[in-house]
Amino acid sequence: MIGSNVRRAALLGSLSALALFATPAMAQEATPDSTATDQAYADGDIVVTAQKREQNLSDVPAAIQAISGDTLERRGTKDLTQLVEFIPGASIVSKAAPGFETIQIRGISSGTVGDATVGYYIDDVIFSIPNLQLAPPSRLINLERTEILRGPQGTLYGNGAMGGLIRLVTTQPDTTKFTAKGQGEVSFTDGGGTNYAGDAAFNFPLATDKAAFSVSGGYERLSGFADGALGNNLNGIESWNVRGKLFLKPTENLDVTVSVWHIDNHQDYSNNLLAVDPPRVHEPFGITPFIDTVATFYSGSAKWDLGTVSLESGTSYIDHKLRIDSVVNSVLPVAPGVFLPIGIRNNSTFATHSFNQELRLVSQGDSAFSWIVGGLYTNATITSDIDVNFRGLGPAIPFLNVVGAPLKTESFAIFGEASYSLFDGKLIPLIGLRYFNDTRTASGPTTFGGVTAVDSGRGKFDALSPRFNLTYKPSDDALVYINVARGFRSGTIQTGAQALLGQLSGVTTGVIINEDSLWTYEIGTKLKLPAGFYFDGSFYYTDWSDIQIPFNTPFGLPSVVNGGDARIYGVDLGLNWRTPLNGLTLQAVVNFNNSTFQNINPQLTVVSPTARNGAQLPGVPKNNYSIGATYSTAINENLDFNFYGAYSFRNRQQDLASGFFGGQIENLTLRAGLETKKLRFDVFADNITNEKGPILFTPTAQQAIYPRRIGLSVTMKY
């Protein structure tokens, strides 16, 4: 422990010294994939569309990381859990199973109930599940890039993007040539068994410069590692996905893309364990618990080039289903030395159907005046079927039953941004505004403690989300910006049973939960310096009001209340260094964050001691950092050697309901391989130190990170 603390202190001291030398910084993503790609990253010339127009990364006046799909593949980054390890200020709040995970960015965290506080997009498809903070269940395979923005993105992306935005950009079909790629992987889990994965992607040109179709997909089976009375390796994961994408260019000025992506994840039991070391699962009453996530994303986008402007459309439909069957076991003392086994079973299904339509007009050309205007319409429904019962020696005793209770949200938004380039592009002021209007209704029968009532509620929520930005570019190698933005999350509706249990707990709450919002004030910089250094970073302050805070009731069912405010400030530091040794690049990122409750409802503090004035927000670490190295060199004209190593650290996080702290998380990953033009072999080791955590520590469960995994992957290209 002392050695670990000394190592962390030395690393943070080095990063701080470099940051003081070069101003607060955030590392820009770099990749050694090829000389051309390497140089593009070094110059900040990777093209991103996070601001809903094409821009070079170095010209975006915002805290943003862009990571190419090829870099993700070479690093072995296949899910959002691995991705956020290298996003400063971001962390996993909870991950019960793939697709059942919650992410926070820059301290904007409020448990796992209510709309997400991070926005998610797949291409132009909004991924949002009403009243559940879920991340997309997708594997990060065959992507063009990921874009991660930190800070509120309410003006361009709307409801829920309070802490930031994660955008997955899938690979566009190529109209010029046929390509094929396949990857196979085998690995071994410490304390578990053998793992298998296979992925493939094919591109078919249909008409040169006019049409192309691509299809990709994959399968993965990860061994379980937790023990139980019924045997070993009980929490295994099985997932597969397939995606088809069609690109059409019917005229010179019109591009059309249609895509379908189906994802199916299954995990026996869950990551909620009785103990982390050794890992043990809850032993069921003749039940095999599981968590399933099945989702299909349909999307269509079109861009019509009208000369000085482009008309752009994004249409999507999401069919998403989360099914949970879990058992939490305990014992009830009935006499001295005599205990009765009891359990609480939760068999629930949450089915979401969401339609989204966005239209935008975007200015084009070299004019000093740039602008974008648009509108978004969303119609979504989540239907909840919930069955919670007590189990013991006799028949199950019903406790809570909700059948077919839909929560509907119908919303629209109008948004726009405009900027003007002054003094030959050295000074660029920007102003943006979004108006959001949301109507939510909920109804359905709820049986609680044997009494049935029909729940109904209706709430209307609206917001204005401005953004003000001032960019100063003293040279082509330096950029400084000031950004002020408002983030917003729509209100929601909880069941009468939740409201009643909250009242019985002593907290005044109701069926309608009001919206919460925040303001973030940020100053940032991007610098290209001599000797191959690149710095990118920011300091931010956030004022968060009327937070939707869930709390546990005596029977374990969560209730929600607008419970108070929070004050958050932090700094992102980082660097990229293209070293004098050809092919070697070093990266480092670090975040320091102070997130504390203010003006907390004293009733809430009584039932949830973590929600008290001055306390760190649960689910938020005070700091995280990562360091990495990539190296690529030619052995001969036909063979290259590649190496990647990374170490990440996340400070402990507190559980909202229990007040328990999860452990500090350290993760060391190494990959090395040989590559020809058409074939690549990699050996890898993830979580080399076999860190267990826990990530999350509650009164009834702990969540561990996946154990050490060692394996081999083979990639073939045609």
XYZ file of C-alpha atoms in Angstrom:
718
model
C 0.000 0.000 0.000
C 2.823 2.422 0.858
C 4.621 1.605 -2.387
C 1.389 2.109 -4.322
C 0.799 5.502 -2.703
C 4.380 6.590 -3.388
C 4.044 5.550 -7.027
C 0.809 7.504 -7.418
C 2.235 10.547 -5.652
C 5.315 10.567 -7.886
C 3.201 10.282 -11.006
C 0.835 13.067 -9.966
C 3.776 15.267 -9.022
C 5.313 14.798 -12.459
C 2.022 15.542 -14.202
C 1.440 18.647 -12.084
C 4.923 19.972 -12.828
C 4.398 19.516 -16.540
C 0.964 21.130 -16.320
C 2.316 24.169 -14.483
C 4.986 24.497 -17.147
C 2.504 24.437 -19.999
C -0.899 25.527 -18.533
C -3.631 23.075 -17.441
C -3.955 20.404 -20.076
C -5.892 17.455 -21.320
C -4.166 14.862 -23.461
C -5.232 14.666 -27.043
C -5.666 11.140 -28.318
C -2.777 9.753 -30.344
C -2.356 6.622 -32.393
C 0.709 4.985 -33.961
C -1.283 3.141 -36.583
C 0.641 4.636 -39.496
C 2.799 7.626 -40.269
C -0.088 9.513 -41.862
C -2.545 8.794 -39.073
C 0.068 9.513 -36.452
C 0.799 12.912 -37.935
C -2.898 13.725 -38.191
C -3.370 13.088 -34.492
C -0.236 15.016 -33.596
C -1.492 18.024 -35.556
C -5.012 17.737 -34.197
C -6.307 17.190 -37.736
C -8.651 14.287 -37.057
C -12.074 15.424 -38.296
C -14.914 15.320 -35.760
C -18.591 16.242 -35.958
C -19.330 16.673 -32.261
C -20.474 20.278 -32.885
C -22.797 19.017 -35.691
C -20.413 20.236 -38.384
C -17.094 18.908 -39.640
C -14.141 20.425 -37.750
C -10.527 19.584 -37.051
C -10.178 18.420 -33.474
C -7.680 21.161 -32.644
C -10.196 23.826 -33.718
C -13.014 22.701 -31.412
C -13.207 25.104 -28.434
C -14.368 22.429 -26.005
C -13.026 19.636 -23.800
C -13.210 16.763 -26.267
C -11.386 13.523 -26.978
C -11.611 11.694 -30.291
C -10.323 8.140 -30.569
C -10.163 6.309 -33.888
C -11.742 2.900 -34.263
C -8.397 1.438 -35.314
C -6.839 2.720 -32.096
C -9.669 1.186 -30.047
C -9.069 -2.128 -31.804
C -5.319 -2.083 -31.226
C -5.810 -1.240 -27.560
C -8.385 -3.987 -27.101
C -11.037 -1.465 -25.996
C -14.320 -3.238 -26.626
C -16.819 -1.683 -24.236
C -17.633 1.611 -22.533
C -16.198 0.402 -19.214
C -12.739 0.177 -20.779
C -13.233 3.429 -22.689
C -14.061 5.620 -19.683
C -10.920 4.496 -17.844
C -9.066 6.947 -20.095
C -11.561 9.833 -19.930
C -10.502 12.287 -17.209
C -13.264 12.884 -14.704
C -15.357 9.953 -15.944
C -16.073 6.688 -14.162
C -18.468 3.772 -13.935
C -21.004 4.388 -11.155
C -22.496 0.905 -11.399
C -22.240 -2.067 -13.765
C -24.491 -4.977 -12.921
C -24.096 -6.485 -16.418
C -23.257 -5.429 -19.985
C -25.884 -2.881 -21.001
C -26.926 -2.340 -17.373
C -24.337 0.260 -16.458
C -24.281 3.900 -15.393
C -21.528 6.424 -16.241
C -20.776 9.826 -14.738
C -18.638 12.639 -16.135
C -17.233 15.574 -14.100
C -19.130 14.759 -10.918
C -22.641 14.790 -12.401
C -23.952 11.657 -10.729
C -27.223 10.881 -8.953
C -27.452 7.131 -8.608
C -29.050 4.908 -11.255
C -32.663 6.181 -11.256
C -34.050 8.931 -13.497
C -32.892 9.969 -16.962
C -29.174 9.662 -17.645
C -26.885 12.573 -16.795
C -24.614 11.706 -19.736
C -25.850 11.992 -23.319
C -25.305 9.114 -25.748
C -25.443 9.112 -29.537
C -24.850 6.323 -32.051
C -24.132 8.211 -35.260
C -27.179 10.519 -35.318
C -29.265 8.173 -33.164
C -30.088 9.416 -29.687
C -29.765 6.608 -27.155
C -31.949 7.496 -24.173
C -34.040 5.266 -21.908
C -36.633 7.263 -19.942
C -36.269 7.026 -16.167
C -33.249 4.679 -16.292
C -29.594 5.736 -16.381
C -28.372 3.191 -18.900
C -25.439 3.373 -21.303
C -25.624 1.844 -24.798
C -25.091 -1.933 -24.640
C -22.948 -1.949 -27.789
C -19.504 -3.472 -28.193
C -16.995 -1.028 -29.647
C -16.344 -2.976 -32.845
C -15.928 -1.621 -36.399
C -16.233 2.028 -35.392
C -14.823 4.956 -37.280
C -14.203 6.808 -34.024
C -15.600 7.755 -30.639
C -16.101 11.360 -29.548
C -16.280 12.225 -25.860
C -17.251 15.736 -24.779
C -16.965 16.783 -21.146
C -19.254 19.415 -19.688
C -22.921 20.202 -20.445
C -23.985 19.835 -24.076
C -27.567 20.996 -23.627
C -27.637 23.502 -26.488
C -26.846 21.075 -29.316
C -27.773 17.738 -27.705
C -30.523 18.603 -25.247
C -32.038 16.691 -22.367
C -29.706 14.676 -20.155
C -26.318 15.685 -21.582
C -25.505 17.483 -18.319
C -22.145 15.954 -17.511
C -21.091 15.381 -21.096
C -21.673 13.327 -24.212
C -20.363 10.013 -25.564
C -20.832 9.543 -29.293
C -20.129 6.338 -31.227
C -19.533 6.936 -34.938
C -19.848 3.731 -36.965
C -17.769 3.057 -40.089
C -19.234 4.472 -43.287
C -19.540 2.112 -46.317
C -16.881 2.650 -48.999
C -18.129 2.922 -52.599
C -14.734 2.293 -54.208
C -13.513 -1.152 -53.131
C -14.414 -4.443 -51.478
C -12.841 -4.969 -48.064
C -13.064 -7.714 -45.477
C -11.709 -7.993 -41.967
C -11.950 -10.707 -39.357
C -10.673 -11.078 -35.819
C -10.585 -14.099 -33.560
C -9.623 -14.122 -29.905
C -9.077 -16.682 -27.181
C -8.219 -15.841 -23.581
C -8.175 -17.253 -20.075
C -9.701 -15.702 -16.954
C -8.026 -15.949 -13.569
C -10.386 -17.939 -11.348
C -12.618 -18.633 -14.339
C -12.333 -20.426 -17.640
C -11.722 -19.963 -21.356
C -13.110 -17.020 -23.303
C -13.862 -16.807 -27.028
C -14.634 -13.897 -29.356
C -14.951 -13.448 -33.082
C -15.758 -10.385 -35.198
C -16.010 -9.735 -38.914
C -16.730 -6.776 -41.204
C -17.398 -6.743 -44.947
C -17.771 -3.786 -47.300
C -19.461 -4.160 -50.711
C -19.308 -1.342 -53.260
C -22.524 -1.367 -55.297
C -21.786 1.526 -57.658
C -18.601 3.571 -57.662
C -19.174 6.886 -55.860
C -22.903 6.117 -55.741
C -23.730 3.230 -53.412
C -22.193 0.788 -50.960
C -23.292 -1.654 -48.291
C -21.435 -2.896 -45.233
C -22.218 -5.595 -42.718
C -20.402 -6.359 -39.490
C -20.985 -8.410 -36.403
C -19.458 -10.493 -33.702
C -19.870 -12.948 -30.869
C -18.202 -13.019 -27.461
C -18.339 -15.467 -24.595
C -16.667 -14.440 -21.346
C -16.228 -16.969 -18.580
C -17.736 -16.289 -15.193
C -15.475 -16.023 -12.181
C -17.784 -16.015 -9.135
C -18.441 -19.054 -6.941
C -21.707 -20.285 -5.484
C -23.287 -23.345 -3.937
C -24.304 -24.639 -7.367
C -20.786 -24.549 -8.838
C -18.079 -22.294 -10.212
C -18.037 -19.575 -12.885
C -21.682 -18.628 -12.449
C -21.669 -15.097 -13.871
C -20.623 -15.775 -17.450
C -21.427 -13.343 -20.264
C -22.610 -14.109 -23.781
C -23.156 -11.360 -26.341
C -23.547 -10.970 -30.079
C -24.374 -8.169 -32.475
C -24.877 -7.561 -36.171
C -25.017 -4.264 -38.051
C -25.942 -3.448 -41.628
C -25.364 -0.047 -43.202
C -26.358 1.207 -46.668
C -24.932 4.380 -48.230
C -26.544 6.021 -51.274
C -25.573 9.091 -53.277
C -28.446 9.476 -55.750
C -27.255 12.925 -56.846
C -24.030 14.878 -56.525
C -25.490 16.960 -53.695
C -27.368 14.324 -51.678
C -25.992 11.663 -49.296
C -28.301 9.122 -47.651
C -27.349 6.489 -45.055
C -29.623 3.798 -43.578
C -28.491 1.546 -40.724
C -29.788 -1.285 -38.530
C -27.858 -2.530 -35.496
C -29.049 -5.432 -33.335
C -27.384 -6.237 -29.999
C -28.095 -9.131 -27.623
C -26.326 -9.435 -24.240
C -26.943 -12.152 -21.675
C -25.336 -12.672 -18.269
C -26.186 -15.403 -15.774
C -26.498 -14.010 -12.273
C -24.949 -10.509 -12.285
C -21.903 -8.591 -11.101
C -23.619 -7.997 -7.749
C -21.617 -10.351 -5.544
C -21.727 -11.397 -1.899
C -17.972 -10.876 -1.687
C -15.220 -9.709 -4.004
C -12.310 -11.739 -2.645
C -13.024 -14.555 -3.195
C -15.903 -13.602 -5.515
C -19.178 -15.247 -4.487
C -22.678 -14.810 -5.889
C -26.006 -14.802 -4.101
C -27.228 -18.400 -3.897
C -30.791 -18.639 -5.213
C -33.861 -20.644 -4.205
C -33.763 -22.993 -7.180
C -33.607 -19.993 -9.528
C -30.972 -19.103 -12.120
C -30.842 -15.285 -12.027
C -29.899 -13.406 -15.175
C -29.771 -9.994 -16.817
C -30.642 -9.679 -20.510
C -30.318 -6.597 -22.714
C -31.702 -6.793 -26.247
C -31.707 -3.704 -28.441
C -32.244 -2.801 -32.077
C -31.309 0.625 -33.450
C -32.812 1.764 -36.746
C -31.493 4.999 -38.201
C -31.530 7.035 -41.353
C -29.628 10.212 -42.125
C -29.515 12.514 -45.132
C -27.413 15.518 -46.069
C -28.448 17.798 -48.932
C -25.750 20.214 -50.030
C -27.422 23.478 -51.084
C -24.229 25.455 -51.575
C -23.902 27.980 -48.783
C -26.010 25.778 -46.462
C -26.739 22.104 -46.006
C -30.037 20.565 -44.962
C -29.498 17.580 -42.686
C -31.928 15.027 -41.298
C -31.516 12.313 -38.685
C -34.279 9.779 -38.029
C -34.109 6.935 -35.540
C -36.186 4.286 -33.840
C -34.958 2.363 -30.790
C -36.411 -0.929 -29.580
C -34.749 -1.733 -26.241
C -35.567 -4.334 -23.598
C -33.881 -4.864 -20.227
C -34.912 -7.964 -18.290
C -33.738 -8.659 -14.746
C -34.278 -11.761 -12.623
C -32.347 -11.427 -9.375
C -32.423 -12.863 -5.874
C -30.917 -11.305 -2.752
C -30.667 -13.854 0.077
C -30.343 -13.509 3.810
C -31.375 -15.309 7.002
C -34.027 -14.423 9.556
C -33.397 -15.457 13.214
C -36.538 -17.218 14.518
C -35.098 -18.769 17.691
C -31.720 -18.949 19.464
C -29.383 -20.587 16.986
C -32.217 -21.148 14.500
C -32.295 -19.168 11.243
C -34.814 -19.148 8.438
C -33.433 -18.594 4.922
C -35.269 -15.787 3.155
C -34.828 -14.025 -0.134
C -36.178 -11.137 -2.166
C -36.727 -11.923 -5.849
C -37.016 -9.163 -8.439
C -38.311 -10.292 -11.819
C -38.679 -7.161 -13.943
C -38.814 -6.167 -17.589
C -38.361 -2.628 -18.916
C -39.282 -2.268 -22.607
C -38.563 0.991 -24.417
C -39.692 2.215 -27.832
C -38.349 5.582 -28.928
C -38.775 7.587 -32.136
C -36.580 10.616 -32.833
C -36.536 13.062 -35.723
C -34.053 15.924 -36.065
C -33.740 18.501 -38.856
C -30.860 20.973 -39.161
C -29.739 23.780 -41.435
C -25.963 24.255 -41.243
C -23.985 27.059 -42.832
C -21.118 26.123 -45.153
C -18.226 27.856 -46.838
C -15.536 30.278 -45.725
C -17.764 33.065 -44.444
C -16.787 34.639 -41.126
C -20.379 34.077 -39.967
C -21.220 30.459 -39.105
C -24.536 29.210 -37.800
C -26.735 26.201 -37.231
C -30.485 25.992 -36.531
C -32.561 22.897 -35.977
C -35.346 21.094 -34.240
C -35.868 17.709 -32.589
C -39.015 15.686 -31.893
C -39.010 12.649 -29.585
C -41.788 10.226 -28.710
C -40.767 7.446 -26.319
C -42.451 4.939 -24.025
C -40.970 2.701 -21.365
C -43.232 -0.081 -20.122
C -42.370 -1.522 -16.722
C -43.415 -5.005 -15.614
C -42.168 -5.449 -12.044
C -42.674 -8.455 -9.763
C -40.982 -8.365 -6.345
C -41.726 -11.116 -3.806
C -40.379 -12.636 -0.602
C -39.193 -16.226 -0.696
C -38.580 -18.653 2.143
C -39.442 -22.234 2.958
C -43.016 -21.883 1.770
C -44.677 -20.281 -1.262
C -43.501 -16.883 -2.474
C -45.192 -13.909 -0.788
C -46.062 -11.079 -3.232
C -44.743 -7.665 -2.223
C -44.860 -5.344 -5.238
C -46.435 -5.940 -8.618
C -46.541 -3.452 -11.486
C -47.936 -4.776 -14.779
C -47.700 -2.894 -18.051
C -47.214 0.511 -16.447
C -46.089 2.807 -19.273
C -44.254 6.086 -18.830
C -44.606 8.182 -21.976
C -42.544 11.179 -22.944
C -43.306 13.430 -25.902
C -40.913 16.310 -26.378
C -39.712 18.832 -28.889
C -36.764 21.186 -28.981
C -35.667 24.139 -31.110
C -31.994 25.068 -31.066
C -29.435 27.259 -32.747
C -25.859 28.499 -32.515
C -24.064 31.323 -34.285
C -20.446 32.482 -34.280
C -18.480 35.254 -35.994
C -14.773 35.180 -36.797
C -13.022 38.465 -35.932
C -9.479 39.728 -36.593
C -8.710 37.142 -39.253
C -9.962 34.279 -37.100
C -8.072 35.164 -33.926
C -11.204 35.938 -31.885
C -14.451 33.981 -32.290
C -17.496 34.708 -30.099
C -20.332 32.147 -30.136
C -23.827 32.179 -28.704
C -26.338 29.335 -28.678
C -29.801 28.644 -27.285
C -32.111 25.637 -27.019
C -35.748 25.550 -25.955
C -36.950 22.160 -24.693
C -40.538 21.125 -23.902
C -41.468 17.708 -22.527
C -44.825 16.212 -21.520
C -44.680 13.008 -19.489
C -47.567 10.781 -18.485
C -47.678 7.550 -16.506
C -50.492 5.180 -15.665
C -51.073 1.572 -14.684
C -52.098 -0.693 -11.796
C -49.709 -1.166 -8.892
C -50.199 -3.826 -6.233
C -48.326 -3.057 -3.054
C -48.685 -5.157 0.093
C -51.819 -6.793 -1.302
C -53.556 -3.494 -2.108
C -54.054 -2.525 -5.765
C -54.304 1.054 -6.962
C -54.186 2.662 -10.387
C -51.315 5.106 -10.698
C -51.626 8.104 -12.962
C -49.571 11.233 -13.313
C -48.844 13.979 -15.793
C -45.999 16.449 -15.747
C -44.865 19.205 -18.102
C -41.251 20.314 -18.090
C -39.443 22.909 -20.171
C -36.118 24.689 -20.202
C -33.955 27.238 -21.960
C -30.354 26.061 -22.331
C -27.976 28.830 -23.468
C -24.314 28.521 -24.336
C -21.735 31.296 -24.533
C -18.262 30.679 -25.905
C -15.325 32.952 -26.640
C -12.318 31.512 -28.493
C -8.948 33.232 -28.815
C -6.382 31.835 -31.294
C -3.123 33.788 -30.988
C -1.494 31.387 -33.479
C -2.109 28.190 -35.384
C -0.546 26.296 -32.470
C -2.540 27.767 -29.582
C -6.185 28.106 -28.615
C -7.792 29.438 -25.431
C -11.528 29.378 -24.807
C -14.083 30.405 -22.220
C -17.317 28.435 -22.175
C -20.491 29.008 -20.154
C -23.310 26.504 -20.665
C -26.507 25.272 -19.043
C -27.393 21.607 -18.742
C -30.886 20.257 -18.148
C -32.589 16.987 -17.238
C -36.323 16.560 -17.617
C -38.476 15.704 -14.648
C -40.075 12.320 -14.246
C -42.919 10.396 -12.621
C -42.595 7.714 -9.965
C -45.236 5.234 -8.809
C -47.595 5.978 -5.955
C -45.978 3.115 -4.030
C -42.576 4.794 -4.317
C -44.013 8.122 -3.196
C -45.865 6.470 -0.283
C -42.781 4.587 0.909
C -40.809 7.813 0.698
C -43.388 9.557 2.853
C -43.364 6.676 5.362
C -39.574 7.052 5.515
C -40.026 10.653 6.608
C -39.184 12.393 3.310
C -41.797 14.645 1.763
C -42.015 13.623 -1.886
C -44.645 12.963 -4.516
C -45.451 11.284 -7.789
C -44.130 14.173 -9.919
C -40.375 14.776 -9.691
C -39.292 18.161 -11.019
C -36.473 18.790 -13.484
C -32.931 19.597 -12.342
C -30.410 21.829 -14.101
C -26.884 23.180 -13.843
C -24.559 25.921 -15.053
C -20.924 25.180 -15.878
C -18.218 27.834 -16.252
C -15.035 26.662 -17.960
C -11.743 27.977 -19.251
C -9.606 25.735 -21.419
C -6.589 25.651 -23.692
C -5.063 23.603 -26.496
C -1.371 24.016 -27.245
C 1.081 22.495 -29.696
C 4.576 22.935 -28.325
C 8.063 22.161 -29.630
C 9.662 18.743 -29.214
C 6.422 16.917 -30.041
C 4.319 17.996 -27.029
C 0.580 18.609 -27.178
C -1.423 19.968 -24.224
C -5.162 20.228 -23.894
C -7.061 21.022 -20.731
C -9.524 23.025 -18.702
C -10.666 24.256 -15.321
C -14.406 24.120 -14.588
C -16.949 25.125 -11.963
C -20.529 23.772 -11.877
C -23.589 24.890 -9.926
C -26.199 22.074 -9.903
C -29.715 22.787 -8.579
C -32.747 20.689 -7.481
C -30.964 17.358 -7.948
C -33.171 14.315 -8.454
C -31.848 12.123 -5.618
C -33.000 8.502 -5.139
C -33.018 7.017 -1.634
C -33.819 3.599 -0.220
C -37.035 3.020 1.706
C -37.448 0.449 4.509
C -38.546 -2.218 2.008
C -35.682 -1.613 -0.418
C -37.772 0.059 -3.131
C -36.146 3.368 -4.138
C -38.011 6.631 -3.928
C -36.915 9.920 -5.501
C -36.990 13.534 -4.318
C -35.611 16.866 -5.525
C -33.300 16.836 -2.546
C -30.805 19.690 -2.825
C -27.969 21.280 -4.758
C -24.281 20.652 -5.450
C -21.156 22.673 -6.136
C -18.490 21.113 -8.312
C -15.096 22.315 -9.392
C -12.235 20.491 -11.013
C -9.290 20.565 -13.353
C -8.256 18.322 -16.253
C -4.523 17.967 -16.877
C -2.805 16.024 -19.609
C -0.184 15.712 -22.273
C 0.842 13.853 -25.374
C 4.502 13.533 -26.223
C 5.740 12.306 -29.566
C 9.175 11.362 -28.305
C 12.443 11.645 -30.255
C 12.404 7.860 -30.516
C 10.603 7.246 -33.802
C 7.297 5.438 -33.261
C 7.080 6.026 -29.494
C 4.274 8.208 -28.108
C 3.523 8.758 -24.418
C 0.172 9.948 -23.079
C -1.101 10.959 -19.662
C -4.387 12.367 -18.377
C -5.523 13.288 -14.876
C -8.585 14.854 -13.271
C -9.015 16.417 -9.828
C -12.639 16.877 -8.800
C -14.385 18.283 -5.738
C -18.144 17.637 -5.790
C -20.103 18.454 -2.639
C -23.753 18.620 -1.635
C -25.272 21.969 -0.669
C -28.706 22.949 0.716
C -29.711 19.329 1.255
C -33.232 18.586 2.505
C -32.677 17.644 6.191
C -35.362 14.947 5.925
C -33.245 13.256 3.251
C -30.122 13.367 5.403
C -31.926 11.396 8.147
C -32.704 8.450 5.847
C -29.632 8.765 3.603
C -26.634 10.047 5.614
C -24.517 10.326 2.453
C -26.777 13.176 1.298
C -25.576 15.833 3.718
C -24.191 19.305 3.292
C -20.500 19.303 2.464
C -20.339 15.581 1.620
C -18.758 14.351 -1.611
C -21.357 13.346 -4.185
C -21.780 9.547 -4.218
C -20.556 7.787 -7.336
C -17.864 10.422 -7.932
C -14.119 9.874 -7.335
C -12.009 12.803 -6.192
C -9.455 12.018 -8.870
C -8.567 9.614 -11.643
C -5.657 9.380 -14.019
C -4.103 7.182 -16.669
C -0.747 6.911 -18.411
C -0.037 5.062 -21.623
C 2.638 4.300 -24.177
C 2.368 3.212 -27.789
C 5.298 2.058 -29.880
C 5.493 0.872 -33.461
C 8.576 0.015 -35.506
C 9.386 -1.826 -38.703
C 11.354 -5.065 -38.277
C 11.721 -5.334 -42.036
C 9.824 -4.112 -45.086
C 7.068 -6.691 -44.547
C 6.807 -6.917 -40.757
C 6.061 -4.388 -37.990
C 6.225 -4.690 -34.208
C 3.539 -2.940 -32.116
C 3.322 -2.377 -28.370
C 0.718 -0.743 -26.139
C 0.765 -0.390 -22.360
C -1.538 1.552 -20.062
C -2.086 2.053 -16.362
C -5.230 3.680 -14.963
C -6.254 4.672 -11.458
C -9.666 5.651 -10.088
C -10.102 6.817 -6.520
C -12.779 5.265 -4.349
C -16.462 6.141 -4.816
C -19.253 6.128 -2.267
C -22.559 4.294 -2.678
C -25.540 6.659 -2.471
C -27.887 4.421 -0.500
C -25.557 2.778 2.011
C -22.714 5.266 2.358
C -20.187 2.456 1.878
C -17.061 3.199 -0.145
C -15.888 1.046 -3.027
C -12.176 0.473 -3.347
C -9.536 2.320 -5.303
C -9.288 0.780 -8.763
C -5.964 0.236 -10.532
C -5.759 -1.430 -13.914
C -2.632 -2.355 -15.878
C -2.970 -3.513 -19.494
C -0.266 -4.658 -21.932
C -0.523 -5.669 -25.591
C 2.221 -6.586 -28.068
C 2.162 -8.052 -31.539
C 3.508 -8.528 -35.032
C 1.808 -7.209 -38.142
C 2.006 -7.589 -41.897
C -0.195 -5.792 -44.402
C -2.903 -8.434 -44.090
C -2.269 -10.241 -40.820
C -1.703 -9.242 -37.196
C -0.988 -11.344 -34.098
C -1.348 -9.809 -30.630
C -0.798 -11.208 -27.170
C -2.436 -9.295 -24.347
C -2.988 -9.189 -20.620
C -5.770 -7.140 -19.036
C -5.900 -6.298 -15.322
C -2.458 -7.772 -14.887
C -2.359 -7.154 -11.121
C -5.729 -8.956 -10.799
C -7.368 -5.963 -9.132
C -10.800 -6.792 -7.702
C -12.126 -3.528 -6.298
C -14.896 -3.411 -5.363
C -16.247 -0.859 -7.828
C -19.437 -0.547 -5.781
C -20.079 -1.583 -2.173
C -23.669 -1.746 -0.879
C -25.191 -3.463 2.205
C -26.223 -6.471 0.094
C -23.764 -6.597 -2.819
C -20.336 -5.734 -4.148
C -19.297 -5.226 -7.758
C -15.837 -6.365 -8.857
C -13.944 -5.513 -12.014
C -13.261 -8.406 -14.357
C -10.250 -10.487 -13.180
C -6.916 -10.831 -14.922
C -7.308 -12.067 -18.486
C -4.483 -13.276 -20.739
C -5.010 -14.119 -24.384
C -4.167 -14.087 -28.065
C -5.946 -12.348 -30.932
C -5.513 -12.773 -34.690
C -6.688 -10.159 -37.184
C -6.926 -10.708 -40.931
C -7.605 -8.071 -43.586
C -8.408 -8.316 -47.263
